[in-house]
Amino acid sequence: MLSIIVPAYNAENTIKQSINNLLDNDCFEIIIIENGSTDKTTDVVEEVVDKHSNVKLLHSTPGVSNARNCGIELASGDYIAFLDADDYYEVNTLIEFYSRAKKDGYDILMGAYSRDYANLKEKHYYYNEEKVFNSSNIDEFVKDTLIPEKGVGLVWGKVIKTSLLKNEELVFNPKLSFAEDAEMMFRTAIKSRKIGYIPEILYHYTFNPNSAVRKYKEDLDQRYILAMRAVLSDIRNTENGDKYLESYYTFVNNHLLIIAVNFSFSPFNGKKYQVNKNEFRKLCQEDVFKLGLEYPNYKKLSKSRAIPLFFVKHHLYYLMYLVVRFRHKQFKKRNEENV
């Protein structure tokens, strides 16, 4: 059986659609973990539980990491898949992946995914062919968990062996609210012996303009700093961990750009440019970001990220500010299209 773990926070409008194609299938155990919702998520899920025997409703303390950990603890399937409450799986493909993972003994089997907008679907492939990672090349996969554009560090879109998580005591860091999935996948990949990838669309990520990643939060920079330090600690606690540092620098620089867009130069922070510039310059001196900026690997980034990183590296903050303003215009247009 495959246990599908679904954290649900204020998901009253999306949760039914997210799990609809998984219901009444003996292959699946659907574990929905409500974690501090203020809407009618619990009522909606209770209606589903009453009608479908393969759905369970649990409650956890707030935070997606707490919810996922609760699901891991209570999962009874031999494999686990994570699902966000506004996304969905290709159900037949998911069954095929589960069967293939069991048959071939994968610790992790990953698929491709689609990023779905109102009028557009962007397909994302890690490779264009099947890949197997074992003792001879598994470090490649581990390193790629720290390269956001690869999509490897996402916990969804994969089936993961339950015994691996439980035997190795692999859980999400409850202190993290950003980049918690990449931090978890990095540790999980290190403990894996056999990982597979199949270039078939397995998962649909539904673009949500109100996603926590895109919302302005006053402490967003500190949350990301906490995550960056947690991953660095993981690397330092790993035997021969220095081989992952190059990827880590790219990981840090990617998230510094996210902070620039969604926090430091965000039009929603209400501060003047000069104040933003001074605060961002100070942020770049934080230990983790200072380290990342010392080793920028532009080749690991798309042009849309490499160019802004160059601006930051060389203190061209006004150009970075202009990039952020342009990005927010793009966000606004996409938000209007998704209404």
CSV table of C-alpha atoms in Angstrom, one decimal:
chain,number,residue,atom,x,y,z
A,1,MET,CA,0.0,0.0,0.0
A,2,LEU,CA,1.1,3.6,-0.7
A,3,SER,CA,0.5,6.1,2.0
A,4,ILE,CA,-0.3,9.6,0.7
A,5,ILE,CA,0.4,12.3,3.2
A,6,VAL,CA,-1.5,15.6,2.7
A,7,PRO,CA,-0.9,18.5,5.0
A,8,ALA,CA,-4.1,20.7,5.0
A,9,TYR,CA,-4.0,24.3,6.2
A,10,ASN,CA,-7.0,26.4,5.2
A,11,ALA,CA,-7.6,24.1,2.3
A,12,GLU,CA,-11.4,24.0,2.3
A,13,ASN,CA,-11.6,25.1,-1.3
A,14,THR,CA,-9.0,22.7,-2.8
A,15,ILE,CA,-8.7,19.6,-0.7
A,16,LYS,CA,-11.5,17.6,-2.4
A,17,GLN,CA,-10.2,18.3,-5.9
A,18,SER,CA,-6.7,17.4,-4.7
A,19,ILE,CA,-7.6,13.9,-3.5
A,20,ASN,CA,-10.6,13.1,-5.7
A,21,ASN,CA,-8.9,10.8,-8.1
A,22,LEU,CA,-7.3,8.8,-5.2
A,23,LEU,CA,-10.5,7.9,-3.4
A,24,ASP,CA,-11.9,4.3,-3.2
A,25,ASN,CA,-8.6,2.8,-4.3
A,26,ASP,CA,-7.3,0.0,-2.1
A,27,CYS,CA,-3.8,0.8,-3.3
A,28,PHE,CA,-3.8,4.1,-1.4
A,29,GLU,CA,-4.0,5.1,2.2
A,30,ILE,CA,-4.8,8.9,2.3
A,31,ILE,CA,-3.7,10.6,5.4
A,32,ILE,CA,-4.8,14.2,5.7
A,33,ILE,CA,-3.3,16.2,8.5
A,34,GLU,CA,-5.1,19.4,9.4
A,35,ASN,CA,-2.7,21.7,11.1
A,36,GLY,CA,-4.2,24.8,12.6
A,37,SER,CA,-6.8,25.8,10.0
A,38,THR,CA,-9.1,28.7,10.6
A,39,ASP,CA,-11.6,27.8,7.9
A,40,LYS,CA,-13.8,24.7,7.4
A,41,THR,CA,-11.0,22.4,6.3
A,42,THR,CA,-11.9,19.9,9.1
A,43,ASP,CA,-15.6,19.8,8.2
A,44,VAL,CA,-14.9,19.3,4.5
A,45,VAL,CA,-12.4,16.4,5.2
A,46,GLU,CA,-14.8,14.8,7.7
A,47,GLU,CA,-17.4,14.5,5.0
A,48,VAL,CA,-14.9,12.8,2.8
A,49,VAL,CA,-13.8,10.4,5.6
A,50,ASP,CA,-17.5,9.4,6.2
A,51,LYS,CA,-17.8,8.3,2.6
A,52,HIS,CA,-14.4,6.8,1.9
A,53,SER,CA,-12.7,4.1,3.9
A,54,ASN,CA,-9.2,4.8,2.7
A,55,VAL,CA,-9.1,8.4,4.0
A,56,LYS,CA,-7.9,9.3,7.5
A,57,LEU,CA,-8.1,12.7,9.2
A,58,LEU,CA,-5.5,13.7,11.8
A,59,HIS,CA,-4.6,16.9,13.5
A,60,SER,CA,-1.2,18.3,14.3
A,61,THR,CA,0.3,21.5,15.7
A,62,PRO,CA,0.7,24.3,13.1
A,63,GLY,CA,3.4,24.0,10.5
A,64,VAL,CA,3.8,21.9,7.4
A,65,SER,CA,6.8,20.0,8.9
A,66,ASN,CA,4.8,19.0,12.0
A,67,ALA,CA,1.9,17.8,9.7
A,68,ARG,CA,4.2,15.7,7.5
A,69,ASN,CA,6.0,14.2,10.5
A,70,CYS,CA,2.6,13.2,11.9
A,71,GLY,CA,1.8,11.5,8.7
A,72,ILE,CA,5.1,9.7,8.5
A,73,GLU,CA,4.7,8.4,12.0
A,74,LEU,CA,1.2,6.9,11.3
A,75,ALA,CA,1.8,5.7,7.8
A,76,SER,CA,1.2,2.0,7.3
A,77,GLY,CA,2.1,1.7,3.6
A,78,ASP,CA,5.4,0.4,2.5
A,79,TYR,CA,5.9,3.6,0.5
A,80,ILE,CA,5.0,7.2,1.1
A,81,ALA,CA,4.1,10.0,-1.3
A,82,PHE,CA,3.7,13.6,-0.2
A,83,LEU,CA,0.9,15.8,-1.7
A,84,ASP,CA,0.1,19.4,-1.1
A,85,ALA,CA,-3.6,20.2,-0.6
A,86,ASP,CA,-3.9,22.3,-3.8
A,87,ASP,CA,-2.0,20.0,-6.1
A,88,TYR,CA,-2.8,16.5,-7.5
A,89,TYR,CA,-1.2,13.3,-8.8
A,90,GLU,CA,-1.7,11.5,-12.1
A,91,VAL,CA,-3.3,8.5,-10.4
A,92,ASN,CA,-2.5,5.8,-13.0
A,93,THR,CA,1.1,7.0,-13.2
A,94,LEU,CA,1.3,7.1,-9.4
A,95,ILE,CA,0.2,3.4,-9.3
A,96,GLU,CA,2.8,2.5,-11.9
A,97,PHE,CA,5.5,4.3,-9.9
A,98,TYR,CA,4.6,2.6,-6.7
A,99,SER,CA,4.7,-0.8,-8.5
A,100,ARG,CA,8.0,-0.1,-10.1
A,101,ALA,CA,9.5,1.1,-6.9
A,102,LYS,CA,8.6,-2.1,-5.1
A,103,LYS,CA,9.6,-4.3,-8.0
A,104,ASP,CA,13.0,-2.7,-8.5
A,105,GLY,CA,13.7,-1.9,-4.8
A,106,TYR,CA,14.0,1.8,-5.0
A,107,ASP,CA,14.4,3.9,-1.9
A,108,ILE,CA,13.2,6.9,-3.9
A,109,LEU,CA,11.5,6.9,-7.3
A,110,MET,CA,11.0,10.4,-8.8
A,111,GLY,CA,8.9,11.6,-11.7
A,112,ALA,CA,8.6,14.7,-13.7
A,113,TYR,CA,6.0,17.4,-12.8
A,114,SER,CA,3.8,20.0,-14.4
A,115,ARG,CA,3.5,23.6,-13.1
A,116,ASP,CA,-0.1,24.5,-13.8
A,117,TYR,CA,-1.2,28.1,-14.4
A,118,ALA,CA,-4.7,29.1,-15.5
A,119,ASN,CA,-3.8,29.1,-19.2
A,120,LEU,CA,-0.5,27.3,-19.3
A,121,LYS,CA,1.1,24.1,-18.1
A,122,GLU,CA,4.9,24.1,-17.8
A,123,LYS,CA,6.4,20.6,-17.8
A,124,HIS,CA,9.6,20.1,-15.8
A,125,TYR,CA,12.0,17.2,-16.5
A,126,TYR,CA,15.0,16.3,-14.4
A,127,TYR,CA,16.3,14.2,-17.3
A,128,ASN,CA,14.8,13.2,-20.6
A,129,GLU,CA,15.6,9.6,-20.0
A,130,GLU,CA,15.3,7.1,-17.2
A,131,LYS,CA,18.1,7.3,-14.6
A,132,VAL,CA,19.3,5.0,-11.8
A,133,PHE,CA,21.4,6.4,-9.0
A,134,ASN,CA,23.3,3.9,-6.8
A,135,SER,CA,26.7,3.7,-5.0
A,136,SER,CA,28.6,4.8,-8.1
A,137,ASN,CA,26.7,8.0,-8.9
A,138,ILE,CA,24.2,8.7,-6.1
A,139,ASP,CA,26.2,11.8,-5.1
A,140,GLU,CA,24.9,13.5,-8.2
A,141,PHE,CA,21.4,13.2,-7.0
A,142,VAL,CA,22.3,14.3,-3.5
A,143,LYS,CA,24.0,17.4,-4.8
A,144,ASP,CA,21.0,18.2,-7.0
A,145,THR,CA,18.7,18.3,-4.0
A,146,LEU,CA,20.4,21.6,-3.3
A,147,ILE,CA,19.9,23.0,-6.9
A,148,PRO,CA,16.4,24.5,-6.8
A,149,GLU,CA,16.0,24.6,-10.6
A,150,LYS,CA,16.6,20.8,-10.8
A,151,GLY,CA,13.4,20.2,-8.8
A,152,VAL,CA,15.1,17.3,-7.0
A,153,GLY,CA,14.8,18.9,-3.5
A,154,LEU,CA,10.9,18.9,-3.7
A,155,VAL,CA,9.4,16.2,-1.5
A,156,TRP,CA,6.3,15.8,-3.6
A,157,GLY,CA,6.4,14.0,-7.0
A,158,LYS,CA,8.2,11.0,-5.5
A,159,VAL,CA,7.5,7.7,-3.9
A,160,ILE,CA,9.8,7.1,-0.9
A,161,LYS,CA,10.3,3.8,1.0
A,162,THR,CA,8.6,4.1,4.4
A,163,SER,CA,11.2,1.9,6.1
A,164,LEU,CA,14.0,4.2,5.0
A,165,LEU,CA,12.4,7.2,6.7
A,166,LYS,CA,11.5,5.3,9.9
A,167,ASN,CA,14.6,3.2,10.3
A,168,GLU,CA,16.9,6.2,9.7
A,169,GLU,CA,14.6,8.5,11.8
A,170,LEU,CA,14.3,10.9,8.9
A,171,VAL,CA,11.8,13.6,9.7
A,172,PHE,CA,11.2,17.2,8.7
A,173,ASN,CA,12.9,19.8,10.8
A,174,PRO,CA,10.0,21.4,12.8
A,175,LYS,CA,12.0,24.6,13.2
A,176,LEU,CA,12.0,25.3,9.5
A,177,SER,CA,9.1,26.9,7.6
A,178,PHE,CA,11.0,27.6,4.4
A,179,ALA,CA,13.3,25.2,2.4
A,180,GLU,CA,12.3,22.5,4.8
A,181,ASP,CA,11.6,20.1,1.9
A,182,ALA,CA,15.1,20.5,0.4
A,183,GLU,CA,16.7,20.1,3.8
A,184,MET,CA,14.8,16.9,4.3
A,185,MET,CA,15.4,15.5,0.8
A,186,PHE,CA,19.2,16.2,1.2
A,187,ARG,CA,19.3,14.0,4.3
A,188,THR,CA,17.0,11.4,2.8
A,189,ALA,CA,19.1,11.1,-0.4
A,190,ILE,CA,22.3,10.6,1.6
A,191,LYS,CA,20.8,7.7,3.4
A,192,SER,CA,19.5,6.1,0.2
A,193,ARG,CA,21.1,3.2,-1.7
A,194,LYS,CA,19.1,3.2,-4.8
A,195,ILE,CA,17.2,6.1,-6.4
A,196,GLY,CA,15.4,6.2,-9.7
A,197,TYR,CA,13.9,8.7,-12.1
A,198,ILE,CA,11.3,8.2,-14.8
A,199,PRO,CA,10.6,11.1,-17.2
A,200,GLU,CA,6.8,10.9,-17.0
A,201,ILE,CA,4.5,13.6,-15.6
A,202,LEU,CA,3.6,12.3,-12.1
A,203,TYR,CA,2.6,15.4,-10.2
A,204,HIS,CA,0.7,18.7,-11.0
A,205,TYR,CA,1.8,21.7,-9.0
A,206,THR,CA,-1.0,24.3,-9.1
A,207,PHE,CA,0.2,27.9,-9.2
A,208,ASN,CA,-1.2,29.7,-6.2
A,209,PRO,CA,-0.6,33.5,-6.1
A,210,ASN,CA,-1.2,33.4,-2.3
A,211,SER,CA,1.4,30.7,-1.7
A,212,ALA,CA,3.4,31.2,1.5
A,213,VAL,CA,6.6,31.4,-0.6
A,214,ARG,CA,5.3,34.5,-2.4
A,215,LYS,CA,3.7,36.3,0.5
A,216,TYR,CA,5.5,39.1,2.2
A,217,LYS,CA,6.5,38.3,5.8
A,218,GLU,CA,8.4,40.6,8.1
A,219,ASP,CA,10.7,37.8,9.3
A,220,LEU,CA,11.1,36.0,5.9
A,221,ASP,CA,14.8,36.7,5.8
A,222,GLN,CA,15.4,35.2,9.3
A,223,ARG,CA,13.4,32.1,8.3
A,224,TYR,CA,15.6,31.5,5.3
A,225,ILE,CA,18.8,32.1,7.3
A,226,LEU,CA,17.7,29.4,9.7
A,227,ALA,CA,17.1,27.0,6.8
A,228,MET,CA,20.5,27.8,5.2
A,229,ARG,CA,22.3,27.2,8.5
A,230,ALA,CA,20.4,23.9,9.0
A,231,VAL,CA,21.6,22.6,5.6
A,232,LEU,CA,25.1,23.7,6.3
A,233,SER,CA,25.0,21.8,9.6
A,234,ASP,CA,23.7,18.7,7.8
A,235,ILE,CA,26.7,18.9,5.4
A,236,ARG,CA,29.2,19.4,8.3
A,237,ASN,CA,27.6,16.4,10.1
A,238,THR,CA,28.0,14.2,6.9
A,239,GLU,CA,31.1,12.1,6.3
A,240,ASN,CA,33.1,13.7,3.4
A,241,GLY,CA,30.4,16.4,3.4
A,242,ASP,CA,32.7,19.0,1.8
A,243,LYS,CA,31.9,17.5,-1.7
A,244,TYR,CA,28.4,19.0,-1.3
A,245,LEU,CA,29.6,22.6,-0.6
A,246,GLU,CA,29.6,23.7,-4.2
A,247,SER,CA,25.9,22.8,-4.5
A,248,TYR,CA,25.3,24.4,-1.2
A,249,TYR,CA,26.6,27.7,-2.3
A,250,THR,CA,24.2,27.6,-5.3
A,251,PHE,CA,21.4,26.7,-2.8
A,252,VAL,CA,22.2,29.7,-0.7
A,253,ASN,CA,22.5,32.1,-3.6
A,254,ASN,CA,19.2,31.0,-5.0
A,255,HIS,CA,17.5,31.7,-1.7
A,256,LEU,CA,19.2,35.1,-1.3
A,257,LEU,CA,17.6,36.0,-4.6
A,258,ILE,CA,14.2,34.8,-3.3
A,259,ILE,CA,14.7,37.1,-0.3
A,260,ALA,CA,15.5,40.0,-2.5
A,261,VAL,CA,12.3,39.5,-4.5
A,262,ASN,CA,9.9,38.6,-1.8
A,263,PHE,CA,11.3,40.6,1.1
A,264,SER,CA,14.2,43.1,0.7
A,265,PHE,CA,13.0,45.0,-2.4
A,266,SER,CA,9.4,43.9,-2.3
A,267,PRO,CA,7.0,46.7,-3.0
A,268,PHE,CA,4.9,45.4,-0.1
A,269,ASN,CA,7.5,46.1,2.6
A,270,GLY,CA,6.6,49.8,2.6
A,271,LYS,CA,10.2,51.1,2.8
A,272,LYS,CA,12.1,53.5,0.6
A,273,TYR,CA,14.8,52.1,-1.7
A,274,GLN,CA,17.7,53.5,0.3
A,275,VAL,CA,16.5,51.8,3.4
A,276,ASN,CA,16.0,48.5,1.5
A,277,LYS,CA,19.5,48.8,0.0
A,278,ASN,CA,21.2,49.3,3.3
A,279,GLU,CA,19.3,46.4,4.9
A,280,PHE,CA,20.0,44.1,2.0
A,281,ARG,CA,23.7,45.0,2.0
A,282,LYS,CA,23.7,44.1,5.7
A,283,LEU,CA,21.9,40.8,5.0
A,284,CYS,CA,24.5,39.9,2.5
A,285,GLN,CA,27.1,40.0,5.3
A,286,GLU,CA,25.3,37.2,7.2
A,287,ASP,CA,27.6,34.2,7.5
A,288,VAL,CA,25.7,31.9,5.1
A,289,PHE,CA,25.1,34.5,2.4
A,290,LYS,CA,28.6,35.9,2.6
A,291,LEU,CA,29.9,32.4,2.1
A,292,GLY,CA,27.6,31.8,-0.9
A,293,LEU,CA,28.6,35.1,-2.6
A,294,GLU,CA,32.2,34.2,-2.3
A,295,TYR,CA,31.6,31.2,-4.6
A,296,PRO,CA,29.0,32.1,-7.2
A,297,ASN,CA,28.6,29.4,-9.8
A,298,TYR,CA,26.7,31.2,-12.6
A,299,LYS,CA,26.8,28.1,-14.8
A,300,LYS,CA,24.5,26.3,-12.4
A,301,LEU,CA,21.8,29.0,-12.8
A,302,SER,CA,19.5,30.1,-15.5
A,303,LYS,CA,20.2,33.5,-17.0
A,304,SER,CA,17.1,34.9,-15.2
A,305,ARG,CA,18.9,34.0,-11.9
A,306,ALA,CA,22.6,34.3,-12.9
A,307,ILE,CA,22.2,38.0,-14.0
A,308,PRO,CA,20.6,39.2,-10.7
A,309,LEU,CA,23.1,37.2,-8.7
A,310,PHE,CA,25.9,39.0,-10.6
A,311,PHE,CA,24.2,42.4,-9.7
A,312,VAL,CA,24.2,41.3,-6.0
A,313,LYS,CA,27.7,40.0,-6.0
A,314,HIS,CA,29.0,43.3,-7.4
A,315,HIS,CA,26.9,45.5,-5.2
A,316,LEU,CA,24.7,46.7,-8.1
A,317,TYR,CA,21.7,47.0,-5.9
A,318,TYR,CA,19.7,49.5,-8.0
A,319,LEU,CA,19.8,47.1,-10.9
A,320,MET,CA,18.7,44.3,-8.5
A,321,TYR,CA,15.9,46.6,-7.4
A,322,LEU,CA,14.8,47.1,-11.0
A,323,VAL,CA,14.8,43.3,-11.6
A,324,VAL,CA,12.5,42.9,-8.5
A,325,ARG,CA,10.1,45.5,-9.7
A,326,PHE,CA,9.9,43.8,-13.1
A,327,ARG,CA,9.3,40.4,-11.4
A,328,HIS,CA,6.5,41.8,-9.4
A,329,LYS,CA,4.8,43.1,-12.5
A,330,GLN,CA,5.0,39.6,-13.9
A,331,PHE,CA,3.5,38.2,-10.6
A,332,LYS,CA,0.7,40.7,-10.9
A,333,LYS,CA,-0.1,39.7,-14.4
A,334,ARG,CA,-0.1,36.0,-13.6
A,335,ASN,CA,-2.2,36.6,-10.5
A,336,GLU,CA,-4.8,38.3,-12.7
A,337,GLU,CA,-4.7,35.4,-15.1
A,338,ASN,CA,-5.3,33.0,-12.3
A,339,VAL,CA,-8.3,34.8,-10.8
